[in-house]
CSV table of C-alpha atoms and ligand atoms in Angstrom, one decimal:
chain,number,residue,atom,x,y,z
A,9,MET,CA,64.4,88.0,93.9
A,10,SER,CA,64.1,86.0,97.1
A,11,SER,CA,60.7,84.5,97.7
A,12,ARG,CA,60.6,86.3,101.1
A,13,ARG,CA,61.2,89.7,99.3
A,14,LYS,CA,58.5,88.7,96.8
A,15,THR,CA,56.0,88.0,99.6
A,16,GLN,CA,56.8,91.3,101.2
A,17,LEU,CA,56.2,93.2,97.9
A,18,THR,CA,53.0,91.3,97.4
A,19,PHE,CA,51.9,92.3,100.9
A,20,VAL,CA,52.8,96.0,100.2
A,21,ALA,CA,50.9,95.9,96.9
A,22,ALA,CA,47.9,94.3,98.6
A,23,SER,CA,47.8,96.8,101.4
A,24,MET,CA,48.1,99.7,98.9
A,25,ALA,CA,45.2,98.3,97.0
A,26,LEU,CA,43.2,98.1,100.2
A,27,LEU,CA,44.1,101.6,101.1
A,28,ALA,CA,42.9,102.7,97.6
A,29,ILE,CA,39.6,101.1,98.2
A,30,GLY,CA,39.2,102.5,101.7
A,31,ALA,CA,40.3,106.0,100.9
A,32,VAL,CA,37.9,108.6,99.5
A,33,ALA,CA,39.3,110.3,96.4
A,34,ALA,CA,40.4,113.8,97.2
A,35,GLU,CA,37.9,115.6,95.0
A,36,LEU,CA,35.0,113.6,96.4
A,37,ARG,CA,36.1,114.3,100.0
A,38,GLY,CA,36.3,117.9,98.9
A,39,GLY,CA,32.6,117.7,97.9
A,40,LEU,CA,31.7,116.5,101.4
A,41,LEU,CA,33.8,119.3,102.9
A,42,TYR,CA,31.9,121.8,100.7
A,43,ASP,CA,28.7,120.5,102.3
A,44,LYS,CA,29.6,120.4,106.0
A,45,TRP,CA,33.4,120.3,106.6
A,46,TRP,CA,33.4,119.8,110.4
A,47,VAL,CA,31.5,116.6,110.1
A,48,ILE,CA,34.1,115.3,107.7
A,49,ASN,CA,37.4,116.4,109.4
A,50,GLY,CA,36.3,116.2,113.0
A,51,SER,CA,37.0,119.9,113.8
A,52,PRO,CA,34.8,121.4,116.4
A,53,GLU,CA,31.6,122.9,115.0
A,54,PRO,CA,32.3,126.6,114.5
A,55,THR,CA,30.5,129.2,116.5
A,56,GLY,CA,29.5,132.8,115.8
A,57,GLU,CA,29.4,133.9,112.2
A,58,HIS,CA,31.9,133.6,109.3
A,59,PRO,CA,33.6,137.0,108.8
A,60,LEU,CA,32.5,137.1,105.1
A,61,TYR,CA,28.8,136.5,106.0
A,62,PRO,CA,27.0,139.7,105.3
A,63,PRO,CA,25.1,141.4,108.1
A,64,GLU,CA,21.9,141.4,106.0
A,65,GLY,CA,22.0,137.6,105.6
A,66,GLN,CA,19.2,135.7,107.4
A,67,LYS,CA,21.3,132.8,108.7
A,68,THR,CA,23.3,132.7,111.9
A,69,GLY,CA,25.7,130.3,113.6
A,70,SER,CA,27.7,127.4,112.1
A,71,THR,CA,25.7,127.2,108.9
A,72,THR,CA,27.4,130.5,107.9
A,73,PHE,CA,30.7,128.6,107.7
A,74,ARG,CA,29.5,126.1,105.1
A,75,CYS,CA,30.7,126.7,101.6
A,76,LYS,CA,27.3,125.8,100.3
A,77,GLU,CA,25.6,128.5,102.4
A,78,CYS,CA,27.4,131.3,100.6
A,79,HIS,CA,28.0,129.6,97.2
A,80,GLY,CA,24.9,127.4,96.8
A,81,TRP,CA,24.2,123.8,96.0
A,82,ASP,CA,24.3,124.9,92.4
A,83,TYR,CA,27.7,126.5,92.9
A,84,LYS,CA,26.3,129.8,91.4
A,85,GLY,CA,25.7,131.8,94.6
A,86,ALA,CA,23.5,134.8,94.0
A,87,ASP,CA,23.4,134.1,90.3
A,88,GLY,CA,21.6,130.8,91.0
A,89,ALA,CA,19.0,129.4,93.4
A,90,TYR,CA,20.3,131.5,96.3
A,91,GLY,CA,19.5,134.7,94.3
A,92,SER,CA,16.5,135.2,96.6
A,93,GLY,CA,14.9,133.8,99.7
A,94,SER,CA,16.3,132.9,103.1
A,95,HIS,CA,19.7,132.0,101.8
A,96,PHE,CA,20.3,135.2,99.9
A,97,THR,CA,23.7,136.8,100.6
A,98,GLY,CA,24.6,138.5,97.3
A,99,ILE,CA,27.8,136.5,97.2
A,100,GLY,CA,28.8,135.1,93.8
A,101,GLY,CA,29.4,131.5,92.8
A,102,VAL,CA,32.4,129.2,92.5
A,103,PHE,CA,31.2,127.8,89.1
A,104,GLY,CA,33.4,129.0,86.3
A,105,THR,CA,36.1,130.3,88.6
A,106,THR,CA,39.2,131.4,86.7
A,107,LEU,CA,41.5,131.2,89.7
A,108,SER,CA,44.5,128.8,89.6
A,109,ALA,CA,44.9,125.9,92.1
A,110,GLY,CA,47.4,128.0,94.0
A,111,GLU,CA,45.1,131.1,94.1
A,112,LEU,CA,42.2,128.9,95.2
A,113,PHE,CA,44.3,127.4,98.0
A,114,ASP,CA,45.4,130.9,99.2
A,115,LEU,CA,41.9,132.3,99.1
A,116,ILE,CA,40.4,129.5,101.2
A,117,LYS,CA,43.3,129.4,103.7
A,118,ASN,CA,44.5,132.9,104.2
A,119,SER,CA,43.0,135.8,106.1
A,120,PRO,CA,41.9,138.9,104.2
A,121,ASP,CA,45.0,140.7,105.6
A,122,THR,CA,47.2,138.7,103.2
A,123,THR,CA,44.9,137.6,100.4
A,124,ALA,CA,42.0,139.5,98.8
A,125,ASN,CA,38.7,137.9,99.9
A,126,GLY,CA,40.7,135.5,102.1
A,127,HIS,CA,38.3,133.1,103.8
A,128,ASP,CA,40.7,132.5,106.8
A,129,PHE,CA,39.8,128.8,107.0
A,130,GLY,CA,43.4,128.0,107.9
A,131,ASN,CA,42.5,129.5,111.3
A,132,ILE,CA,38.9,128.3,111.4
A,133,GLY,CA,39.2,124.5,111.2
A,134,LEU,CA,40.6,123.3,107.8
A,135,SER,CA,44.0,121.6,107.5
A,136,ASP,CA,46.1,122.0,104.4
A,137,VAL,CA,45.0,118.6,103.2
A,138,ASP,CA,41.3,119.6,103.6
A,139,ILE,CA,42.0,122.8,101.6
A,140,LEU,CA,43.8,120.8,98.9
A,141,ASP,CA,40.8,118.4,98.7
A,142,LEU,CA,38.5,121.4,98.3
A,143,VAL,CA,40.7,122.8,95.5
A,144,ASP,CA,40.5,119.4,93.8
A,145,PHE,CA,36.7,119.4,94.2
A,146,LEU,CA,36.5,123.0,92.7
A,147,LEU,CA,38.7,122.2,89.8
A,148,ILE,CA,37.4,118.7,89.0
A,149,GLU,CA,33.8,118.2,90.2
A,150,ILE,CA,32.0,121.6,89.9
A,151,ILE,CA,29.4,121.1,87.2
A,152,ASP,CA,26.9,123.3,85.5
A,153,THR,CA,23.7,122.1,87.2
A,154,ASP,CA,21.6,123.7,84.4
A,155,LEU,CA,22.7,120.8,82.2
A,156,HIS,CA,20.8,118.5,84.6
A,157,ILE,CA,18.1,120.6,86.1
A,158,GLY,CA,15.7,122.4,83.8
A,159,PRO,CA,14.0,125.7,84.1
A,160,ASN,CA,11.0,124.1,85.8
A,161,TYR,CA,13.3,122.5,88.3
A,162,ASN,CA,12.7,119.2,86.7
A,163,PHE,CA,15.6,116.8,86.3
A,164,ILE,CA,16.6,116.3,82.7
A,165,GLY,CA,17.2,112.7,82.0
A,166,ASP,CA,15.8,109.2,81.6
A,167,GLU,CA,13.5,108.1,84.4
A,168,ALA,CA,13.6,104.4,83.5
A,169,GLN,CA,17.4,104.5,83.7
A,170,GLY,CA,17.0,106.4,87.0
A,171,ASP,CA,14.7,103.6,88.3
A,172,TRP,CA,17.4,101.1,87.4
A,173,ASN,CA,20.2,103.2,88.9
A,174,PHE,CA,18.2,103.6,92.2
A,175,ASN,CA,17.4,99.9,92.4
A,176,HIS,CA,20.6,98.3,91.0
A,177,GLN,CA,23.8,100.3,90.4
A,178,GLY,CA,23.3,102.7,93.3
A,179,MET,CA,21.6,100.2,95.6
A,180,CYS,CA,19.7,103.2,97.1
A,181,TRP,CA,16.8,100.9,97.9
A,182,THR,CA,18.8,99.0,100.5
A,183,CYS,CA,18.7,102.0,102.8
A,184,HIS,CA,15.9,104.1,101.5
A,185,GLY,CA,13.4,101.4,100.4
A,186,ALA,CA,12.2,100.8,96.9
A,187,ASP,CA,9.9,103.8,97.1
A,188,GLY,CA,12.4,106.0,98.9
A,189,THR,CA,10.4,106.3,102.2
A,190,ALA,CA,12.4,103.9,104.5
A,191,ILE,CA,14.3,106.9,105.9
A,192,ASN,CA,12.3,110.0,106.9
A,193,PHE,CA,14.5,113.1,107.1
A,194,GLY,CA,11.6,115.1,108.4
A,195,THR,CA,9.0,114.4,111.1
A,196,PRO,CA,6.2,111.9,111.2
A,197,GLU,CA,3.7,114.7,110.6
A,198,ASP,CA,5.8,116.4,107.9
A,199,PRO,CA,7.8,113.7,106.2
A,200,VAL,CA,10.8,114.4,103.9
A,201,TRP,CA,11.8,111.5,101.7
A,202,VAL,CA,14.1,110.9,98.7
A,203,GLY,CA,11.3,112.0,96.4
A,204,THR,CA,10.6,115.2,98.5
A,205,VAL,CA,14.3,116.3,98.4
A,206,ALA,CA,14.5,115.6,94.6
A,207,SER,CA,11.5,117.9,94.0
A,208,HIS,CA,12.0,120.6,96.7
A,209,ASN,CA,15.7,121.1,96.3
A,210,PRO,CA,17.0,119.3,93.2
A,211,TRP,CA,20.5,121.0,93.4
A,212,GLU,CA,21.0,119.7,97.0
A,213,PHE,CA,19.7,116.3,95.8
A,214,LEU,CA,22.3,116.2,93.0
A,215,HIS,CA,25.2,117.2,95.2
A,216,LYS,CA,24.3,114.8,98.0
A,217,VAL,CA,23.8,111.9,95.6
A,218,ARG,CA,27.1,112.7,93.8
A,219,PHE,CA,29.2,112.9,97.0
A,220,GLY,CA,27.2,111.2,99.7
A,221,GLN,CA,25.7,112.5,103.0
A,222,PRO,CA,28.3,113.7,105.5
A,223,GLY,CA,28.5,111.8,108.7
A,224,THR,CA,26.3,108.9,107.5
A,225,GLY,CA,27.0,105.6,105.7
A,226,MET,CA,25.5,107.0,102.5
A,227,PRO,CA,28.1,106.4,99.8
A,228,SER,CA,29.0,108.7,96.9
A,229,TRP,CA,27.3,107.7,93.6
A,230,ILE,CA,30.4,109.0,91.7
A,231,ALA,CA,32.8,106.9,93.9
A,232,GLY,CA,30.7,103.9,92.9
A,233,GLY,CA,31.4,104.6,89.2
A,234,GLY,CA,28.2,106.5,88.5
A,235,SER,CA,28.0,109.5,86.1
A,236,ASP,CA,26.5,112.9,86.7
A,237,GLN,CA,23.8,112.1,84.2
A,238,GLY,CA,23.1,108.9,86.0
A,239,ALA,CA,22.5,110.9,89.2
A,240,ALA,CA,20.2,113.2,87.3
A,241,ASP,CA,18.3,110.2,86.0
A,242,ILE,CA,17.8,109.1,89.6
A,243,GLY,CA,16.5,112.6,90.4
A,244,LEU,CA,13.9,112.4,87.6
A,245,HIS,CA,12.8,109.0,88.7
A,246,ALA,CA,12.4,110.3,92.3
A,247,GLN,CA,10.5,113.4,91.1
A,248,ASN,CA,8.1,111.4,88.9
A,249,ASN,CA,7.7,108.1,90.7
A,250,LEU,CA,8.5,108.3,94.4
A,251,PRO,CA,6.3,109.5,97.2
A,252,GLY,CA,7.0,113.2,98.0
A,253,GLY,CA,8.0,113.8,94.4
A,254,VAL,CA,6.3,116.4,92.2
A,255,PRO,CA,6.1,115.2,88.6
A,256,GLY,CA,6.8,117.7,85.9
A,257,GLY,CA,8.8,120.1,88.0
A,258,LEU,CA,8.8,122.0,91.2
A,259,LEU,CA,5.8,123.8,92.7
A,260,VAL,CA,6.9,124.8,96.1
A,261,PHE,CA,10.1,124.8,98.0
A,262,LYS,CA,10.8,123.6,101.5
A,263,ASP,CA,13.3,125.4,103.7
A,264,GLY,CA,15.7,123.6,105.9
A,265,LEU,CA,15.3,120.1,104.4
A,266,GLU,CA,18.0,118.8,106.6
A,267,GLY,CA,16.9,117.0,109.7
A,268,GLY,CA,15.7,118.9,112.7
A,269,ASP,CA,15.5,122.3,111.0
A,270,LEU,CA,12.3,122.1,109.0
A,271,GLY,CA,10.9,125.4,107.8
A,272,ALA,CA,7.6,126.1,106.1
A,273,TRP,CA,6.6,125.3,102.5
A,274,SER,CA,7.1,128.4,100.5
A,275,THR,CA,7.7,129.7,97.0
A,276,SER,CA,11.3,130.9,97.7
A,277,VAL,CA,14.2,128.6,97.1
A,278,PRO,CA,15.4,126.8,100.3
B,567,HEC,C1,30.4,133.5,104.7
B,567,HEC,C2,30.3,133.4,103.3
B,567,HEC,C3,31.3,132.5,102.6
B,567,HEC,C4,31.6,131.2,102.9
B,567,HEC,C5,31.1,130.3,104.0
B,567,HEC,C6,32.5,130.7,101.9
B,567,HEC,N1,32.8,131.7,101.0
B,567,HEC,FE1,33.9,131.6,99.3
B,567,HEC,N2,33.5,133.6,98.9
B,567,HEC,C7,32.9,134.4,99.7
B,567,HEC,C8,33.0,135.8,99.2
B,567,HEC,C9,32.4,137.0,99.8
B,567,HEC,C10,33.8,135.7,98.1
B,567,HEC,C11,34.3,136.8,97.2
B,567,HEC,C12,33.7,136.9,95.9
B,567,HEC,C13,32.2,137.2,95.9
B,567,HEC,O1,31.7,138.1,96.6
B,567,HEC,O2,31.5,136.6,95.0
B,567,HEC,C14,34.1,134.3,97.9
B,567,HEC,C15,34.9,133.8,96.8
B,567,HEC,C16,35.2,132.4,96.7
B,567,HEC,C17,35.9,131.9,95.5
B,567,HEC,C18,36.3,132.6,94.3
B,567,HEC,C19,35.3,132.6,93.2
B,567,HEC,C20,35.8,133.4,92.0
B,567,HEC,O3,35.4,134.6,92.0
B,567,HEC,O4,36.5,132.9,91.2
B,567,HEC,C21,36.0,130.5,95.8
B,567,HEC,C22,36.7,129.5,94.9
B,567,HEC,C23,35.4,130.2,97.1
B,567,HEC,N3,34.9,131.4,97.6
B,567,HEC,C24,35.4,129.0,97.7
B,567,HEC,C25,34.9,128.7,98.9
B,567,HEC,C26,35.0,127.5,99.6
B,567,HEC,C27,35.7,126.2,99.1
B,567,HEC,C28,34.4,127.6,100.8
B,567,HEC,C29,34.2,126.6,101.9
B,567,HEC,C30,35.5,126.1,102.5
B,567,HEC,C31,33.8,128.9,100.8
B,567,HEC,N4,34.2,129.6,99.7
B,567,HEC,C32,33.1,129.4,101.9
B,567,HEC,C33,32.1,134.1,100.8
B,567,HEC,C34,32.1,132.8,101.4
B,568,HEC,C1,24.1,102.8,103.2
B,568,HEC,C2,22.8,103.4,103.2
B,568,HEC,C3,22.5,104.4,102.1
B,568,HEC,C4,22.6,104.3,100.8
B,568,HEC,C5,23.1,103.1,100.0
B,568,HEC,C6,22.1,105.5,100.2
B,568,HEC,N1,21.7,106.4,101.2
B,568,HEC,FE1,20.8,108.2,100.9
B,568,HEC,N2,21.0,108.5,102.9
B,568,HEC,C7,21.3,107.6,103.9
B,568,HEC,C8,21.3,108.2,105.2
B,568,HEC,C9,21.6,107.5,106.5
B,568,HEC,C10,20.9,109.5,105.0
B,568,HEC,C11,20.7,110.6,106.0
B,568,HEC,C12,19.5,110.5,106.8
B,568,HEC,C13,19.2,111.7,107.7
B,568,HEC,O1,20.0,112.7,107.6
B,568,HEC,O2,18.3,111.6,108.5
B,568,HEC,C14,20.7,109.7,103.6
B,568,HEC,C15,20.2,110.9,103.0
B,568,HEC,C16,19.8,110.9,101.7
B,568,HEC,C17,19.2,112.1,101.1
B,568,HEC,C18,18.8,113.4,101.8
B,568,HEC,C19,19.9,114.3,101.9
B,568,HEC,C20,19.5,115.6,102.4
B,568,HEC,O3,19.2,116.5,101.7
B,568,HEC,O4,19.5,115.8,103.7
B,568,HEC,C21,18.9,111.8,99.8
B,568,HEC,C22,18.2,112.7,98.7
B,568,HEC,C23,19.4,110.5,99.5
B,568,HEC,N3,19.9,110.0,100.7
B,568,HEC,C24,19.3,109.8,98.3
B,568,HEC,C25,20.0,108.6,98.1
B,568,HEC,C26,20.2,108.0,96.7
B,568,HEC,C27,19.5,108.5,95.5
B,568,HEC,C28,20.9,106.9,96.9
B,568,HEC,C29,21.5,106.0,95.8
B,568,HEC,C30,22.3,106.6,94.8
B,568,HEC,C31,21.2,106.8,98.3
B,568,HEC,N4,20.7,107.8,99.0
B,568,HEC,C32,22.0,105.7,98.8
B,568,HEC,C33,21.7,106.3,103.6
B,568,HEC,C34,21.9,105.7,102.4
């Protein structure tokens, strides 16, 4: 082989390696789309309400287009945390789905005219690549959150390992501070910190740590090589040791933890 050709090949290999580092794995991008797809794919924020959102549901507007709003942070829909409270829709989960990749693709993309329960996202703002990424997420990354979050809403894990993960492997402290209070997701009067989210919505915490926070620089713990158990360990550390955390499990929930939409403390699941 000529040395020129060799140089070209080395260049191609190097750029592919760089691409691999820069690109988010499909199933992890799917997890971000599940959270809030329009922040990830740049589509306009949807208006009105998703056609499958039930009239008796309490939410309105773009949030009714988020996968998580109908199927939950625990992926169990009405069989899980969204079985009551302000997010109740009565819609089932995506955990344990028996649909094939092709059936999942069609269900997400097509309108109900052509596919039973068709979500019509092909006409609402998702490209085929987005939908394929969501299918990968559904088939690869959906977990049984009961393995990591116990009946008292406490994370099941090792808090010393979680402390280490927070301060070393995950480098969470670089943005959130060693005690998780450097970024306040709430208001000065009513702060919401890492510890608060871990205790007041452990399922949301687990999802956001595993996949990252859409539209921010917060990286995915899984993309960095972390395990699901490692994320739960961080959750336990945050519940037990960080300000806003509630050791020993959840006492009250807070609705609308995400910035700008803070509800009241209550006993119903946010
Ligand atoms: C407005 C509510 C709503 C939204 C938003 C929504 N879904 Fe659904 N989804 C439904 C309904 C209704 C069904 C039918 C089954 C049921 O009622 O449980 C369903 C069923 C499913 C199923 C089949 C589960 C099974 O039974 O095996 C999957 C998978 C699914 N949705 C994925 C998604 C994904 C991915 C998104 C986001 C891109 C999404 N859904 C957004 C309402 C919604
Ligand atoms: C590069 C900076 C960065 C790193 C590293 C980082 N985060 Fe974040 N994180 C953010 C930003 C920015 C937000 C969004 C703040 C907002 O919405 O106001 C956020 C949001 C969060 C939220 C709140 C999500 C919600 O419910 O709205 C939690 C919980 C969280 N981070 C935990 C972690 C944990 C645990 C780690 C380590 C595994 C971590 N973060 C690493 C920057 C970071």
